[in-house]
């Protein structure tokens, strides 16, 4: 993010020094948390909407959830994580911020979780930010729990700008991953009941709305 803009946005966040500590921890330990400009964009979009319930797929250390719960005082979040180490760190962070009553950490693989867990849930916003190769699966499984006027954000849709690169330059694994992200982006565009905007923010952000007719 542009340094000047980052500092301007940051001045507000300095109020939350502990949140800055989380970002630093993520940077040092190479935990891929959301880029600051995408976070600011999401916050600014949610500001004008009646958002009460969020579902996040991919908690990591809890950074995004904690930001949302701190910024919006009346929302609650369900967030899914499968990695044991991340779960331990996220739990401790959520506790440290006193957000146990508003952030519900669901342990398990988001692709495999039992639908019974969600059947009575309706979310106003879904944040897709776990394994990039599984984006379409997450979308298909969880958008049925989205309110009609809900919104879906998908992070990392340009994946370090590799999605637009000549894929022959990439290793086999990376090539396959990048192909999957590219497929997902085009998949979003094929949906007739959803409308997606692809934004060059952070590592690329897709903003998807349910269509109304
Ligand atoms: N949303 C976080 C960052 C998430 S990083 C933030 O911005 O603060 C992605 C996380 O998704 C990793 O911790 C990884 O363990 C988790 N993950 C990947 N695939 C998953 C899956 N299928 N189910 C649950 N968690 C998954
Ligand atoms: Mg991400």
PDB file of C-alpha atoms and ligand atoms in Angstrom, residues 32-35 127-129 132 135 155-156 203, ligand 2:
ATOM      1  CA  UNK A  32      -0.474 -14.187   5.447  1.00  0.00           C
ATOM      2  CA  UNK A  33      -3.012 -11.853   7.060  1.00  0.00           C
ATOM      3  CA  UNK A  34      -5.071  -9.434   4.993  1.00  0.00           C
ATOM      4  CA  UNK A  35      -3.228  -6.452   3.516  1.00  0.00           C
ATOM      5  CA  UNK A 127     -14.829 -13.599   3.985  1.00  0.00           C
ATOM      6  CA  UNK A 128     -13.137 -16.332   1.937  1.00  0.00           C
ATOM      7  CA  UNK A 129      -9.458 -16.427   2.847  1.00  0.00           C
ATOM      8  CA  UNK A 132      -6.673 -20.786  -2.419  1.00  0.00           C
ATOM      9  CA  UNK A 135     -12.070 -21.226  -3.104  1.00  0.00           C
ATOM     10  CA  UNK A 155      -8.909 -12.322  -0.718  1.00  0.00           C
ATOM     11  CA  UNK A 156      -5.726 -13.028  -2.708  1.00  0.00           C
ATOM     12  CA  UNK A 203      -3.332  -9.140  -2.957  1.00  0.00           C
TER      13      UNK A 203
HETATM   14 MG1  LIG B   2      -5.585 -13.483   2.490  1.00  0.00          MG
END
